[in-house]
PDB file of C-alpha atoms in Angstrom:
ATOM      1  CA  MET A   6      -3.136  -5.910   8.665  1.00  0.00           C
ATOM      2  CA  ALA A   7      -0.693  -8.615   9.757  1.00  0.00           C
ATOM      3  CA  LEU A   8      -1.494 -10.715   6.697  1.00  0.00           C
ATOM      4  CA  VAL A   9      -0.845  -7.833   4.304  1.00  0.00           C
ATOM      5  CA  PHE A  10       2.353  -6.888   6.115  1.00  0.00           C
ATOM      6  CA  GLY A  11       3.542 -10.503   5.913  1.00  0.00           C
ATOM      7  CA  LEU A  12       2.691 -10.732   2.220  1.00  0.00           C
ATOM      8  CA  MET A  13       4.644  -7.553   1.532  1.00  0.00           C
ATOM      9  CA  TYR A  14       7.622  -8.964   3.424  1.00  0.00           C
ATOM     10  CA  LEU A  15       7.467 -12.169   1.387  1.00  0.00           C
ATOM     11  CA  LEU A  16       7.231 -10.114  -1.795  1.00  0.00           C
ATOM     12  CA  PHE A  17      10.320  -8.119  -0.832  1.00  0.00           C
ATOM     13  CA  THR A  18      12.317 -11.283  -0.177  1.00  0.00           C
ATOM     14  CA  THR A  19      11.622 -12.580  -3.685  1.00  0.00           C
ATOM     15  CA  PHE A  20      12.798  -9.464  -5.538  1.00  0.00           C
ATOM     16  CA  THR A  21      16.483 -10.374  -5.516  1.00  0.00           C
ATOM     17  CA  ASP A  22      16.034 -13.961  -6.674  1.00  0.00           C
ATOM     18  CA  VAL A  23      13.464 -13.089  -9.313  1.00  0.00           C
ATOM     19  CA  PHE A  24      15.061 -10.083 -10.917  1.00  0.00           C
ATOM     20  CA  GLU A  25      18.676 -11.194 -10.650  1.00  0.00           C
ATOM     21  CA  GLY A  26      18.031 -14.851 -11.435  1.00  0.00           C
ATOM     22  CA  GLU A  27      15.180 -14.746 -13.955  1.00  0.00           C
ATOM     23  CA  TYR A  28      15.702 -11.389 -15.615  1.00  0.00           C
ATOM     24  CA  GLY A  29      19.480 -10.989 -15.326  1.00  0.00           C
ATOM     25  CA  PHE A  30      19.535  -7.742 -13.352  1.00  0.00           C
ATOM     26  CA  THR A  31      22.765  -6.895 -11.590  1.00  0.00           C
ATOM     27  CA  THR A  32      22.873  -6.348  -7.846  1.00  0.00           C
ATOM     28  CA  SER A  33      22.917  -2.582  -8.279  1.00  0.00           C
ATOM     29  CA  THR A  34      20.008  -2.463 -10.730  1.00  0.00           C
ATOM     30  CA  SER A  35      17.828  -4.915  -8.809  1.00  0.00           C
ATOM     31  CA  GLY A  36      17.306  -2.214  -6.200  1.00  0.00           C
ATOM     32  CA  LEU A  37      15.417  -0.186  -8.780  1.00  0.00           C
ATOM     33  CA  VAL A  38      12.633  -2.758  -8.674  1.00  0.00           C
ATOM     34  CA  TYR A  39      11.350  -1.071  -5.494  1.00  0.00           C
ATOM     35  CA  LEU A  40      10.613   2.123  -7.449  1.00  0.00           C
ATOM     36  CA  GLY A  41       7.373   0.682  -8.830  1.00  0.00           C
ATOM     37  CA  LEU A  42       6.075   0.097  -5.338  1.00  0.00           C
ATOM     38  CA  GLY A  43       7.368   3.478  -4.182  1.00  0.00           C
ATOM     39  CA  VAL A  44       5.589   5.332  -6.973  1.00  0.00           C
ATOM     40  CA  ALA A  45       2.366   3.512  -6.139  1.00  0.00           C
ATOM     41  CA  LEU A  46       2.654   4.458  -2.461  1.00  0.00           C
ATOM     42  CA  VAL A  47       3.195   8.140  -3.259  1.00  0.00           C
ATOM     43  CA  ILE A  48       0.146   8.139  -5.533  1.00  0.00           C
ATOM     44  CA  CYS A  49      -1.853   6.365  -2.824  1.00  0.00           C
ATOM     45  CA  MET A  50      -0.871   8.961  -0.257  1.00  0.00           C
ATOM     46  CA  LEU A  51      -2.327  11.693  -2.449  1.00  0.00           C
ATOM     47  CA  LEU A  52      -5.401   9.617  -3.276  1.00  0.00           C
ATOM     48  CA  PHE A  53      -6.042   8.717   0.355  1.00  0.00           C
ATOM     49  CA  GLY A  54      -5.798  12.361   1.363  1.00  0.00           C
ATOM     50  CA  ALA A  55      -8.349  13.310  -1.267  1.00  0.00           C
ATOM     51  CA  LEU A  56     -10.803  10.462  -0.638  1.00  0.00           C
ATOM     52  CA  ASN A  57     -10.700   9.910   3.115  1.00  0.00           C
ATOM     53  CA  GLU A  58     -12.545  13.054   4.213  1.00  0.00           C
ATOM     54  CA  ARG A  59     -15.150  12.674   1.470  1.00  0.00           C
ATOM     55  CA  VAL A  60     -15.880   9.075   2.413  1.00  0.00           C
ATOM     56  CA  GLN A  61     -16.161   9.960   6.094  1.00  0.00           C
ATOM     57  CA  ALA A  62     -18.542  12.810   5.282  1.00  0.00           C
ATOM     58  CA  ALA A  63     -20.676  10.499   3.135  1.00  0.00           C
ATOM     59  CA  CYS A  64     -20.790   7.912   5.947  1.00  0.00           C
ATOM     60  CA  LEU A  65     -21.782  10.597   8.450  1.00  0.00           C
ATOM     61  CA  LYS A  66     -24.568  11.752   6.177  1.00  0.00           C
ATOM     62  CA  ALA A  67     -25.782   8.210   5.465  1.00  0.00           C
ATOM     63  CA  ASP A  68     -25.893   7.299   9.163  1.00  0.00           C
ATOM     64  CA  GLY A  69     -27.266  10.650  10.278  1.00  0.00           C
ATOM     65  CA  ALA A  70     -24.529  10.834  12.919  1.00  0.00           C
ATOM     66  CA  THR A  71     -22.886  13.984  14.210  1.00  0.00           C
ATOM     67  CA  GLN A  72     -19.523  12.532  15.228  1.00  0.00           C
ATOM     68  CA  PRO A  73     -17.351  10.373  12.950  1.00  0.00           C
ATOM     69  CA  ARG A  74     -16.722   6.830  14.136  1.00  0.00           C
ATOM     70  CA  PRO A  75     -13.440   4.930  13.611  1.00  0.00           C
ATOM     71  CA  GLU A  76     -15.275   2.421  11.400  1.00  0.00           C
ATOM     72  CA  TYR A  77     -15.745   5.111   8.759  1.00  0.00           C
ATOM     73  CA  ARG A  78     -11.998   5.049   8.155  1.00  0.00           C
ATOM     74  CA  LEU A  79     -12.192   1.389   7.108  1.00  0.00           C
ATOM     75  CA  VAL A  80     -14.481   1.948   4.128  1.00  0.00           C
ATOM     76  CA  LEU A  81     -11.615   2.654   1.725  1.00  0.00           C
ATOM     77  CA  MET A  82      -9.917  -0.535   2.882  1.00  0.00           C
ATOM     78  CA  ILE A  83     -12.968  -2.547   1.819  1.00  0.00           C
ATOM     79  CA  PHE A  84     -12.726  -1.278  -1.747  1.00  0.00           C
ATOM     80  CA  PHE A  85      -8.945  -1.351  -2.203  1.00  0.00           C
ATOM     81  CA  SER A  86      -7.950  -4.516  -0.286  1.00  0.00           C
ATOM     82  CA  PRO A  87      -8.711  -6.894  -3.208  1.00  0.00           C
ATOM     83  CA  LEU A  88      -5.872  -5.204  -5.087  1.00  0.00           C
ATOM     84  CA  VAL A  89      -3.392  -7.006  -2.816  1.00  0.00           C
ATOM     85  CA  GLY A  90      -4.425 -10.382  -4.232  1.00  0.00           C
ATOM     86  CA  VAL A  91      -4.708  -9.068  -7.778  1.00  0.00           C
ATOM     87  CA  GLY A  92      -1.219  -7.577  -7.607  1.00  0.00           C
ATOM     88  CA  LEU A  93       0.293 -10.764  -6.205  1.00  0.00           C
ATOM     89  CA  PHE A  94      -1.428 -12.795  -8.913  1.00  0.00           C
ATOM     90  CA  ILE A  95      -0.045 -10.508 -11.653  1.00  0.00           C
ATOM     91  CA  TYR A  96       3.427 -10.641 -10.112  1.00  0.00           C
ATOM     92  CA  GLY A  97       3.501 -14.414  -9.669  1.00  0.00           C
ATOM     93  CA  TRP A  98       1.944 -15.279 -13.006  1.00  0.00           C
ATOM     94  CA  THR A  99       4.187 -13.013 -15.067  1.00  0.00           C
ATOM     95  CA  VAL A 100       7.361 -14.085 -13.275  1.00  0.00           C
ATOM     96  CA  HIS A 101       6.493 -17.746 -13.808  1.00  0.00           C
ATOM     97  CA  TYR A 102       6.088 -17.245 -17.553  1.00  0.00           C
ATOM     98  CA  ARG A 103       9.032 -14.804 -17.804  1.00  0.00           C
ATOM     99  CA  VAL A 104       7.018 -11.955 -19.268  1.00  0.00           C
ATOM    100  CA  HIS A 105       8.862  -8.653 -19.758  1.00  0.00           C
ATOM    101  CA  TRP A 106      10.314  -7.366 -16.460  1.00  0.00           C
ATOM    102  CA  ILE A 107       8.041  -4.310 -16.290  1.00  0.00           C
ATOM    103  CA  VAL A 108       4.892  -6.431 -15.931  1.00  0.00           C
ATOM    104  CA  PRO A 109       5.853  -7.923 -12.519  1.00  0.00           C
ATOM    105  CA  ILE A 110       6.762  -4.419 -11.373  1.00  0.00           C
ATOM    106  CA  ILE A 111       3.288  -3.268 -12.427  1.00  0.00           C
ATOM    107  CA  GLY A 112       1.955  -6.162 -10.338  1.00  0.00           C
ATOM    108  CA  THR A 113       3.858  -4.841  -7.324  1.00  0.00           C
ATOM    109  CA  MET A 114       2.371  -1.407  -7.977  1.00  0.00           C
ATOM    110  CA  VAL A 115      -1.138  -2.867  -7.905  1.00  0.00           C
ATOM    111  CA  MET A 116      -0.313  -4.725  -4.703  1.00  0.00           C
ATOM    112  CA  GLY A 117       1.095  -1.513  -3.240  1.00  0.00           C
ATOM    113  CA  PHE A 118      -2.189   0.280  -3.846  1.00  0.00           C
ATOM    114  CA  GLY A 119      -4.097  -2.343  -1.891  1.00  0.00           C
ATOM    115  CA  ALA A 120      -1.506  -2.656   0.864  1.00  0.00           C
ATOM    116  CA  PHE A 121      -1.361   1.094   1.461  1.00  0.00           C
ATOM    117  CA  PHE A 122      -5.097   1.397   1.913  1.00  0.00           C
ATOM    118  CA  VAL A 123      -5.207  -1.616   4.227  1.00  0.00           C
ATOM    119  CA  LEU A 124      -2.311  -0.487   6.408  1.00  0.00           C
ATOM    120  CA  VAL A 125      -3.179   3.211   6.644  1.00  0.00           C
ATOM    121  CA  SER A 126      -6.926   2.713   7.025  1.00  0.00           C
ATOM    122  CA  PHE A 127      -6.467   0.160   9.772  1.00  0.00           C
ATOM    123  CA  THR A 128      -3.858   2.230  11.583  1.00  0.00           C
ATOM    124  CA  SER A 129      -5.989   5.361  11.495  1.00  0.00           C
ATOM    125  CA  ALA A 130      -9.047   3.409  12.690  1.00  0.00           C
ATOM    126  CA  ILE A 131      -7.145   1.991  15.653  1.00  0.00           C
ATOM    127  CA  ASN A 132      -5.995   5.442  16.740  1.00  0.00           C
ATOM    128  CA  PRO A 133      -8.482   7.999  15.368  1.00  0.00           C
ATOM    129  CA  SER A 134      -6.464  10.928  16.682  1.00  0.00           C
ATOM    130  CA  TRP A 135      -3.890  10.190  14.010  1.00  0.00           C
ATOM    131  CA  SER A 136      -4.495  11.944  10.745  1.00  0.00           C
ATOM    132  CA  LEU A 137      -2.918  11.328   7.366  1.00  0.00           C
ATOM    133  CA  SER A 138      -0.402  14.081   8.059  1.00  0.00           C
ATOM    134  CA  THR A 139       0.707  12.304  11.243  1.00  0.00           C
ATOM    135  CA  LEU A 140       1.048   8.973   9.495  1.00  0.00           C
ATOM    136  CA  THR A 141       3.031  10.395   6.605  1.00  0.00           C
ATOM    137  CA  ASN A 142       5.164  12.926   8.530  1.00  0.00           C
ATOM    138  CA  PRO A 143       7.368  11.149  11.075  1.00  0.00           C
ATOM    139  CA  THR A 144       8.723  14.426  12.483  1.00  0.00           C
ATOM    140  CA  ARG A 145       5.317  15.067  14.117  1.00  0.00           C
ATOM    141  CA  CYS A 146       5.935  12.068  16.357  1.00  0.00           C
ATOM    142  CA  LEU A 147       9.254  13.378  17.707  1.00  0.00           C
ATOM    143  CA  PRO A 148       9.284  14.850  21.201  1.00  0.00           C
ATOM    144  CA  SER A 149       9.531  18.604  21.539  1.00  0.00           C
ATOM    145  CA  TYR A 150      12.486  19.888  23.549  1.00  0.00           C
ATOM    146  CA  THR A 151      11.530  23.547  23.600  1.00  0.00           C
TER     147      THR A 151
END
């Protein structure tokens, strides 16, 4: 999880230099580069919500267990984590050869898919009482004053 978080931080620090320096974006339009990653994360949130319960049910059935274990939440991470490297490769390769600006943004989208599944799967496995709704709705974590 720390490696993926660090890679995302490094990716974010390169956006300004790459898109303003290589592609000629202005300071105001270089902020739009984050939209590719944002769209990917919204799609991943919907995909994770649809797949997580099905994968856990399949793992329960395969193991013959009655209670879900935290390790069942890591199965999606196994399948989607290679997308982090693939996305970084697409981003780095296309920036180096100055391919059209949309291609590196597509690379960040691919990396976002992998990063989301690594971060959310790991976080939900560490604290199994957290559900997807808790992770994606910060108001559930606020204290109640009633």
